[in-house]
Tab-separated table of N, CA, C and O in Angstrom:
chain	number	residue	atom	x	y	z
O	115	MET	N	0.743	-1.474	-0.311
O	115	MET	CA	-0.601	0.174	-0.389
O	115	MET	C	0.946	1.480	-0.170
O	115	MET	O	2.261	1.249	0.716
O	116	ASP	N	0.667	1.960	-0.556
O	116	ASP	CA	1.091	3.661	-0.922
O	116	ASP	C	1.050	4.092	0.329
O	116	ASP	O	-0.625	4.179	0.783
O	117	ALA	N	1.259	6.170	-0.591
O	117	ALA	CA	0.889	7.107	0.535
O	117	ALA	C	-0.606	6.878	-0.149
O	117	ALA	O	-1.499	7.952	0.966
O	118	ALA	N	-1.382	7.340	-1.383
O	118	ALA	CA	-1.904	7.744	-1.587
O	118	ALA	C	-2.569	6.869	-1.102
O	118	ALA	O	-3.947	6.960	-0.511
O	119	ALA	N	-2.999	5.297	-0.989
O	119	ALA	CA	-4.285	4.654	-0.700
O	119	ALA	C	-4.231	4.278	0.771
O	119	ALA	O	-5.940	4.269	1.120
O	120	VAL	N	-3.255	4.892	1.899
O	120	VAL	CA	-3.359	5.238	3.162
O	120	VAL	C	-4.256	5.900	2.971
O	120	VAL	O	-5.289	5.980	4.172
O	121	VAL	N	-3.895	7.403	2.711
O	121	VAL	CA	-5.509	8.641	2.531
O	121	VAL	C	-6.452	8.366	2.306
O	121	VAL	O	-7.674	8.626	2.861
O	122	LYS	N	-6.573	7.726	0.776
O	122	LYS	CA	-8.241	7.323	1.147
O	122	LYS	C	-8.710	6.786	1.812
O	122	LYS	O	-9.758	6.588	1.869
O	123	VAL	N	-7.886	5.588	2.493
O	123	VAL	CA	-8.569	4.648	4.218
O	123	VAL	C	-8.649	5.659	4.918
O	123	VAL	O	-10.312	5.434	4.915
O	124	MET	N	-8.019	7.254	5.357
O	124	MET	CA	-8.192	7.703	6.365
O	124	MET	C	-9.838	8.622	5.376
O	124	MET	O	-10.336	8.747	6.166
O	125	ALA	N	-9.892	9.252	4.673
O	125	ALA	CA	-10.759	9.768	4.124
O	125	ALA	C	-12.502	8.590	3.910
O	125	ALA	O	-13.139	9.512	4.179
O	126	GLY	N	-11.936	7.139	4.359
O	126	GLY	CA	-13.269	7.139	4.432
O	126	GLY	C	-14.037	6.491	6.189
O	126	GLY	O	-15.517	6.203	6.605
O	127	LEU	N	-12.835	6.838	7.099
O	127	LEU	CA	-13.127	7.395	8.731
O	127	LEU	C	-14.248	8.561	9.345
O	127	LEU	O	-13.446	9.482	8.901
O	128	PRO	N	-15.219	8.292	9.757
O	128	PRO	CA	-15.476	9.242	9.911
O	128	PRO	C	-14.788	10.683	10.465
O	128	PRO	O	-14.018	10.225	11.990
O	129	GLY	N	-15.001	12.078	10.390
O	129	GLY	CA	-13.838	13.334	11.869
O	129	GLY	C	-12.343	13.178	11.511
O	129	GLY	O	-12.144	13.937	12.397
O	130	VAL	N	-12.043	12.197	10.738
O	130	VAL	CA	-10.649	12.283	10.534
O	130	VAL	C	-10.442	13.251	9.582
O	130	VAL	O	-10.799	14.078	8.735
O	131	GLU	N	-9.013	14.199	10.370
O	131	GLU	CA	-8.442	15.504	9.294
O	131	GLU	C	-7.330	15.287	9.602
O	131	GLU	O	-6.260	14.595	10.524
O	132	GLU	N	-6.409	15.927	7.920
O	132	GLU	CA	-4.763	16.055	7.993
O	132	GLU	C	-4.294	17.574	8.979
O	132	GLU	O	-5.278	18.140	8.133
O	133	HIS	N	-3.671	17.281	9.220
O	133	HIS	CA	-2.553	18.147	9.815
O	133	HIS	C	-1.415	17.911	8.842
O	133	HIS	O	-0.709	16.919	8.787
O	134	GLU	N	-0.315	18.756	9.673
O	134	GLU	CA	1.196	19.352	8.896
O	134	GLU	C	1.940	19.292	10.621
O	134	GLU	O	1.572	19.552	11.036
O	135	GLY	N	2.983	17.874	10.119
O	135	GLY	CA	3.073	17.691	11.995
O	135	GLY	C	4.460	18.177	11.914
O	135	GLY	O	4.485	19.431	10.990
O	136	TRP	N	5.588	18.218	13.343
O	136	TRP	CA	6.415	19.168	13.609
O	136	TRP	C	7.511	19.216	12.289
O	136	TRP	O	8.160	20.282	12.010
O	137	ALA	N	7.449	18.156	11.592
O	137	ALA	CA	8.448	17.828	10.591
O	137	ALA	C	7.580	18.492	9.168
O	137	ALA	O	8.599	17.294	8.412
O	138	GLY	N	7.044	18.814	8.923
O	138	GLY	CA	6.024	19.026	8.090
O	138	GLY	C	5.593	17.232	6.868
O	138	GLY	O	4.688	17.282	6.600
O	139	GLN	N	5.533	16.414	7.920
O	139	GLN	CA	4.440	14.981	8.105
O	139	GLN	C	3.540	15.010	7.779
O	139	GLN	O	2.514	16.082	8.688
O	140	PRO	N	3.008	14.152	7.444
O	140	PRO	CA	1.061	14.718	7.883
O	140	PRO	C	0.849	13.415	8.743
O	140	PRO	O	1.378	12.971	8.914
O	141	VAL	N	-0.238	13.839	9.523
O	141	VAL	CA	-0.492	13.840	10.772
O	141	VAL	C	-1.965	13.458	11.000
O	141	VAL	O	-2.945	14.020	10.328
O	142	PHE	N	-2.903	12.521	10.961
O	142	PHE	CA	-4.078	11.983	10.651
O	142	PHE	C	-4.447	11.986	12.435
O	142	PHE	O	-4.162	11.474	13.288
O	143	LYS	N	-6.025	13.023	13.071
O	143	LYS	CA	-6.558	12.992	14.271
O	143	LYS	C	-8.102	12.732	13.915
O	143	LYS	O	-8.515	13.334	12.567
O	144	VAL	N	-8.366	12.654	15.028
O	144	VAL	CA	-10.046	13.013	15.240
O	144	VAL	C	-10.014	13.014	16.290
O	144	VAL	O	-9.478	13.080	17.552
O	145	ARG	N	-11.201	14.058	16.478
O	145	ARG	CA	-11.125	15.327	17.717
O	145	ARG	C	-10.274	15.963	18.415
O	145	ARG	O	-10.075	15.855	18.881
O	146	ASN	N	-9.386	16.026	17.059
O	146	ASN	CA	-7.833	16.453	17.933
O	146	ASN	C	-7.287	16.034	18.325
O	146	ASN	O	-6.482	16.022	19.663
O	147	LYS	N	-7.090	14.759	17.929
O	147	LYS	CA	-6.601	13.165	18.920
O	147	LYS	C	-5.993	12.656	17.694
O	147	LYS	O	-6.193	12.311	17.006
O	148	SER	N	-4.051	12.642	17.826
O	148	SER	CA	-3.663	11.721	16.655
O	148	SER	C	-3.669	10.222	17.324
O	148	SER	O	-3.605	9.382	18.158
O	149	PHE	N	-4.330	9.619	15.624
O	149	PHE	CA	-3.578	8.591	15.775
O	149	PHE	C	-2.823	7.394	14.424
O	149	PHE	O	-2.072	6.862	15.162
O	150	ALA	N	-2.470	8.514	14.187
O	150	ALA	CA	-1.964	7.922	12.271
O	150	ALA	C	-0.591	8.983	11.833
O	150	ALA	O	-1.295	9.996	11.980
O	151	TYR	N	0.490	8.906	12.102
O	151	TYR	CA	1.920	9.417	11.293
O	151	TYR	C	2.149	9.497	9.521
O	151	TYR	O	2.747	7.763	10.002
O	152	LEU	N	2.215	9.606	8.749
O	152	LEU	CA	2.857	9.099	7.196
O	152	LEU	C	3.835	9.807	8.095
O	152	LEU	O	4.407	10.792	8.153
O	153	SER	N	5.729	9.232	7.758
O	153	SER	CA	7.097	9.752	7.757
O	153	SER	C	6.970	11.047	6.443
O	153	SER	O	6.325	11.246	5.555
O	154	GLU	N	8.181	11.627	6.818
O	154	GLU	CA	8.467	12.557	5.967
O	154	GLU	C	8.305	12.510	4.290
O	154	GLU	O	7.855	12.861	3.111
O	155	ASP	N	8.949	11.476	3.551
O	155	ASP	CA	9.531	11.008	2.764
O	155	ASP	C	7.852	9.798	2.973
O	155	ASP	O	7.955	9.090	1.220
O	156	GLN	N	7.011	9.600	3.093
O	156	GLN	CA	5.862	8.804	2.932
O	156	GLN	C	5.953	7.002	2.182
O	156	GLN	O	5.370	7.025	1.870
O	157	THR	N	6.484	6.766	3.300
O	157	THR	CA	7.232	4.984	3.472
O	157	THR	C	6.802	4.436	4.218
O	157	THR	O	6.447	3.704	4.226
O	158	ARG	N	6.532	5.230	5.383
O	158	ARG	CA	6.028	4.401	6.701
O	158	ARG	C	5.280	5.464	7.884
O	158	ARG	O	5.028	6.837	7.184
O	159	MET	N	5.079	4.488	8.223
O	159	MET	CA	3.848	4.980	9.295
O	159	MET	C	3.939	4.518	10.429
O	159	MET	O	4.148	3.082	11.126
O	160	HIS	N	3.504	5.979	11.372
O	160	HIS	CA	3.088	5.009	12.827
O	160	HIS	C	1.942	5.223	13.051
O	160	HIS	O	1.352	6.231	12.683
O	161	LEU	N	1.536	4.484	13.811
O	161	LEU	CA	-0.431	3.821	13.880
O	161	LEU	C	-0.296	2.977	15.675
O	161	LEU	O	0.919	2.706	16.272
O	162	LYS	N	-1.619	3.702	16.418
O	162	LYS	CA	-1.752	3.255	17.638
O	162	LYS	C	-2.555	2.058	17.666
O	162	LYS	O	-2.608	2.033	16.840
O	163	ALA	N	-1.962	1.747	18.477
O	163	ALA	CA	-2.341	0.044	18.715
O	163	ALA	C	-1.865	0.052	20.355
O	163	ALA	O	-1.396	0.408	21.079
O	164	LEU	N	-2.254	-0.561	20.697
O	164	LEU	CA	-2.524	-1.596	21.875
O	164	LEU	C	-1.447	-2.301	22.168
O	164	LEU	O	-0.910	-2.404	20.697
O	165	ARG	N	-0.661	-2.625	22.992
O	165	ARG	CA	0.061	-3.078	22.880
O	165	ARG	C	0.792	-4.840	22.703
O	165	ARG	O	1.392	-5.480	22.222
O	166	GLU	N	-0.713	-5.458	23.142
O	166	GLU	CA	-0.743	-6.973	22.474
O	166	GLU	C	-0.744	-6.462	21.115
O	166	GLU	O	-0.302	-7.780	20.317
O	167	GLU	N	-1.367	-6.267	20.323
O	167	GLU	CA	-0.829	-5.807	18.766
O	167	GLU	C	-0.002	-5.460	18.316
O	167	GLU	O	0.673	-5.852	17.448
O	168	GLN	N	1.087	-4.747	18.782
O	168	GLN	CA	2.334	-4.010	18.521
O	168	GLN	C	3.013	-5.505	18.573
O	168	GLN	O	3.970	-5.867	17.723
O	169	GLU	N	2.990	-6.201	19.433
O	169	GLU	CA	3.409	-7.433	19.996
O	169	GLU	C	3.568	-8.196	18.848
O	169	GLU	O	4.402	-8.908	18.541
O	170	ALA	N	2.248	-8.885	18.499
O	170	ALA	CA	2.029	-10.012	17.992
O	170	ALA	C	2.381	-9.351	16.799
O	170	ALA	O	2.972	-10.471	15.589
O	171	LEU	N	1.860	-7.656	16.029
O	171	LEU	CA	2.467	-7.670	14.521
O	171	LEU	C	3.800	-7.948	14.149
O	171	LEU	O	4.253	-8.454	14.011
O	172	ILE	N	4.997	-7.696	15.185
O	172	ILE	CA	6.113	-7.087	15.168
O	172	ILE	C	6.876	-8.799	14.897
O	172	ILE	O	7.738	-9.300	14.610
O	173	ALA	N	5.936	-10.025	15.909
O	173	ALA	CA	6.328	-11.194	15.973
O	173	ALA	C	6.295	-12.194	15.227
O	173	ALA	O	7.187	-12.561	14.565
O	174	ALA	N	4.836	-11.524	14.552
O	174	ALA	CA	4.742	-11.684	12.604
O	174	ALA	C	5.419	-11.194	11.741
O	174	ALA	O	5.042	-12.427	11.299
O	175	ASP	N	5.571	-10.433	11.580
O	175	ASP	CA	6.741	-9.790	10.933
O	175	ASP	C	7.045	-8.475	10.728
O	175	ASP	O	7.177	-7.152	10.549
O	176	PRO	N	8.462	-9.255	11.389
O	176	PRO	CA	9.229	-8.782	12.269
O	176	PRO	C	10.179	-7.086	10.966
O	176	PRO	O	10.666	-5.727	11.053
O	177	GLU	N	10.122	-7.606	9.454
O	177	GLU	CA	10.348	-6.825	8.549
O	177	GLU	C	9.288	-5.420	7.822
O	177	GLU	O	9.947	-4.397	7.638
O	178	ALA	N	7.892	-5.696	8.280
O	178	ALA	CA	6.858	-5.048	8.134
O	178	ALA	C	7.079	-3.787	9.219
O	178	ALA	O	6.131	-2.719	8.959
O	179	TYR	N	6.701	-4.474	10.527
O	179	TYR	CA	6.245	-3.943	11.286
O	179	TYR	C	7.493	-3.565	12.350
O	179	TYR	O	8.276	-4.657	12.829
O	180	ALA	N	7.641	-2.685	13.342
O	180	ALA	CA	8.604	-2.271	14.138
O	180	ALA	C	8.204	-1.416	15.396
O	180	ALA	O	6.992	-0.561	15.444
O	181	PRO	N	8.378	-2.036	16.156
O	181	PRO	CA	7.965	-1.046	17.532
O	181	PRO	C	8.148	0.620	17.401
O	181	PRO	O	9.534	1.111	16.898
O	182	SER	N	7.850	1.373	17.582
O	182	SER	CA	7.358	2.476	17.703
O	182	SER	C	7.699	3.636	19.522
O	182	SER	O	7.401	2.555	20.249
O	183	TRP	N	6.763	4.254	19.870
O	183	TRP	CA	7.710	4.850	21.297
O	183	TRP	C	6.317	4.531	21.572
O	183	TRP	O	4.628	3.732	21.077
O	184	ASP	N	5.770	4.692	23.418
O	184	ASP	CA	4.781	3.641	23.592
O	184	ASP	C	4.321	4.583	24.771
O	184	ASP	O	5.418	5.158	25.157
O	185	GLY	N	3.194	4.741	25.510
O	185	GLY	CA	2.748	5.549	26.139
O	185	GLY	C	1.001	5.076	26.981
O	185	GLY	O	0.373	5.019	26.334
O	186	GLY	N	1.783	5.547	28.014
O	186	GLY	CA	-0.167	4.599	29.051
O	186	GLY	C	-0.556	2.996	27.925
O	186	GLY	O	0.331	2.403	28.245
O	187	ARG	N	-1.389	3.211	27.830
O	187	ARG	CA	-1.828	1.313	27.452
O	187	ARG	C	-1.428	1.440	26.457
O	187	ARG	O	-1.758	0.413	26.007
O	188	PHE	N	-0.970	2.368	24.811
O	188	PHE	CA	-0.720	2.401	23.809
O	188	PHE	C	0.048	2.090	23.526
O	188	PHE	O	1.444	2.906	24.282
O	189	ALA	N	0.391	1.338	22.311
O	189	ALA	CA	2.432	1.429	22.166
O	189	ALA	C	2.025	1.335	20.612
O	189	ALA	O	1.906	0.222	19.513
O	190	TRP	N	2.869	2.718	19.791
O	190	TRP	CA	3.076	2.886	18.482
O	190	TRP	C	3.444	1.674	17.767
O	190	TRP	O	4.196	1.128	18.334
O	191	VAL	N	2.682	1.348	16.280
O	191	VAL	CA	3.567	0.783	15.853
O	191	VAL	C	4.399	1.639	14.477
O	191	VAL	O	3.654	2.488	14.245
O	192	LEU	N	5.856	1.183	14.377
O	192	LEU	CA	5.826	1.422	12.670
O	192	LEU	C	6.264	0.690	11.422
O	192	LEU	O	6.013	-0.268	11.772
O	193	VAL	N	5.264	0.624	11.150
O	193	VAL	CA	4.544	-0.086	9.295
O	193	VAL	C	5.432	0.843	8.062
O	193	VAL	O	5.822	2.042	7.400
O	194	GLN	N	5.884	-0.238	7.654
O	194	GLN	CA	6.839	-0.220	6.760
O	194	GLN	C	5.522	-0.459	5.622
O	194	GLN	O	4.874	-1.605	5.358
O	195	LEU	N	5.563	0.801	4.754
O	195	LEU	CA	4.354	-0.072	4.084
O	195	LEU	C	4.104	-0.045	2.504
O	195	LEU	O	3.341	-1.216	2.234
O	196	GLU	N	5.357	-0.507	2.172
O	196	GLU	CA	5.546	-1.392	0.713
O	196	GLU	C	5.394	-2.997	1.544
O	196	GLU	O	5.220	-3.672	0.597
O	197	LEU	N	6.045	-3.578	2.486
O	197	LEU	CA	5.838	-4.488	3.140
O	197	LEU	C	4.948	-5.035	3.386
O	197	LEU	O	4.277	-6.724	3.848
O	198	ALA	N	3.296	-4.203	4.330
O	198	ALA	CA	2.918	-4.552	4.855
O	198	ALA	C	1.169	-5.323	4.088
O	198	ALA	O	1.012	-4.646	2.863
O	199	ASP	N	0.173	-6.110	4.382
O	199	ASP	CA	-0.571	-6.939	3.913
O	199	ASP	C	-1.172	-5.586	3.338
O	199	ASP	O	-1.440	-4.260	4.543
O	200	PRO	N	-2.411	-4.885	1.873
O	200	PRO	CA	-2.347	-3.961	1.895
O	200	PRO	C	-3.898	-3.826	2.858
O	200	PRO	O	-4.723	-3.310	4.056
O	201	GLY	N	-4.480	-4.904	2.863
O	201	GLY	CA	-5.835	-5.762	3.988
O	201	GLY	C	-5.586	-5.685	5.535
O	201	GLY	O	-6.462	-5.112	5.863
O	202	GLU	N	-4.519	-5.949	5.511
O	202	GLU	CA	-4.265	-5.884	6.788
O	202	GLU	C	-3.918	-4.932	7.361
O	202	GLU	O	-4.386	-3.918	8.736
O	203	LEU	N	-3.518	-3.532	7.125
O	203	LEU	CA	-3.017	-1.965	7.174
O	203	LEU	C	-3.711	-1.541	6.937
O	203	LEU	O	-4.399	-0.694	7.687
O	204	GLU	N	-4.883	-1.626	6.278
O	204	GLU	CA	-6.883	-1.628	6.163
O	204	GLU	C	-7.561	-1.522	7.976
O	204	GLU	O	-7.891	-0.323	8.236
O	205	GLU	N	-7.348	-2.428	8.173
O	205	GLU	CA	-7.416	-2.636	9.468
O	205	GLU	C	-7.173	-2.282	10.384
O	205	GLU	O	-7.404	-1.432	12.024
O	206	LEU	N	-5.616	-2.495	10.510
O	206	LEU	CA	-4.755	-1.632	11.726
O	206	LEU	C	-5.194	-0.045	11.444
O	206	LEU	O	-5.611	0.237	12.412
O	207	ILE	N	-4.864	0.554	10.254
O	207	ILE	CA	-5.672	2.281	9.958
O	207	ILE	C	-6.788	1.988	10.838
O	207	ILE	O	-7.188	2.896	11.364
O	208	THR	N	-7.927	1.649	10.368
O	208	THR	CA	-9.561	1.512	11.129
O	208	THR	C	-9.422	1.338	12.797
O	208	THR	O	-9.691	2.048	13.178
O	209	GLU	N	-8.179	0.471	13.536
O	209	GLU	CA	-7.984	0.039	14.851
O	209	GLU	C	-7.698	0.712	15.411
O	209	GLU	O	-8.030	1.849	16.320
O	210	ALA	N	-6.811	1.367	14.613
O	210	ALA	CA	-5.961	2.969	15.426
O	210	ALA	C	-7.310	3.518	15.315
O	210	ALA	O	-6.886	4.555	16.666
O	211	TRP	N	-7.957	4.341	14.370
O	211	TRP	CA	-8.546	5.533	14.548
O	211	TRP	C	-10.300	4.821	15.783
O	211	TRP	O	-10.400	5.996	16.601
O	212	ARG	N	-10.372	3.776	15.423
O	212	ARG	CA	-11.230	3.798	16.396
O	212	ARG	C	-10.884	3.110	18.470
O	212	ARG	O	-11.971	4.133	18.980
O	213	LEU	N	-9.465	3.575	17.959
O	213	LEU	CA	-8.359	3.304	19.978
O	213	LEU	C	-9.405	5.392	20.228
O	213	LEU	O	-8.399	5.069	21.901
O	214	THR	N	-8.948	6.108	19.431
O	214	THR	CA	-9.790	7.526	18.951
O	214	THR	C	-10.145	8.356	19.058
O	214	THR	O	-10.610	9.320	19.959
O	215	ALA	N	-11.892	7.648	18.199
O	215	ALA	CA	-12.487	8.342	17.749
O	215	ALA	C	-14.083	7.979	18.961
O	215	ALA	O	-13.809	7.269	19.906
O	216	PRO	N	-14.375	9.087	19.439
O	216	PRO	CA	-15.180	8.878	20.026
O	216	PRO	C	-16.554	7.861	19.779
O	216	PRO	O	-16.811	7.302	18.657
O	217	LYS	N	-17.105	7.063	20.650
O	217	LYS	CA	-18.320	6.927	21.007
O	217	LYS	C	-19.232	6.695	18.976
O	217	LYS	O	-19.926	5.609	18.726
O	218	TYR	N	-19.686	7.983	19.066
O	218	TYR	CA	-20.407	8.359	17.788
O	218	TYR	C	-20.426	8.514	16.676
O	218	TYR	O	-21.377	8.494	15.886
O	219	LEU	N	-18.676	8.795	16.673
O	219	LEU	CA	-17.986	8.843	15.335
O	219	LEU	C	-18.377	6.786	15.139
O	219	LEU	O	-17.654	6.515	13.796
O	220	ILE	N	-17.559	6.468	15.577
O	220	ILE	CA	-17.584	4.455	15.918
O	220	ILE	C	-18.862	3.969	15.170
O	220	ILE	O	-18.654	3.483	14.481
O	221	ALA	N	-19.911	5.127	15.964
O	221	ALA	CA	-21.319	4.233	15.594
O	221	ALA	C	-21.392	4.166	14.236
O	221	ALA	O	-22.353	3.775	13.573
O	222	GLN	N	-21.250	5.585	13.922
O	222	GLN	CA	-21.626	6.366	12.033
O	222	GLN	C	-20.624	5.314	11.584
O	222	GLN	O	-21.606	4.323	10.311
O	223	LEU	N	-18.719	4.577	11.773
O	223	LEU	CA	-19.253	3.826	10.861
O	223	LEU	C	-19.418	3.142	10.780
O	223	LEU	O	-19.459	2.182	9.909
O	224	ASP	N	-19.908	1.996	11.436
O	224	ASP	CA	-20.541	1.072	12.139
O	224	ASP	C	-22.209	0.761	11.545
O	224	ASP	O	-22.357	-0.219	11.023
O	225	GLY	N	-22.525	1.913	11.298
O	225	GLY	CA	-24.037	2.403	11.473
O	225	GLY	C	-24.183	1.365	10.253
O	225	GLY	O	-25.081	1.269	9.400
């Protein structure tokens, strides 16, 4: 999956806004809370995940997934876009959004 396909997935999620990050990279937010960052060269992506999900992804495919930063109950995962399975990446993006979005937006997606 390339950056254009990632942006298309984001556009299908309710309430997503694209902002410019501190280094000029695209940052995706819902209700002013970040859940995804594209790298400056748009070949990698940081996604919010649960710790268990991060560990499972890295164990299953360490070339495509690597640990990123963590805080609280979340452990972000770094994804090499060209190496990640497109269907799985779409699910991961949606799950990162669900971890951040308010219930009423989640209901809109599920509705």
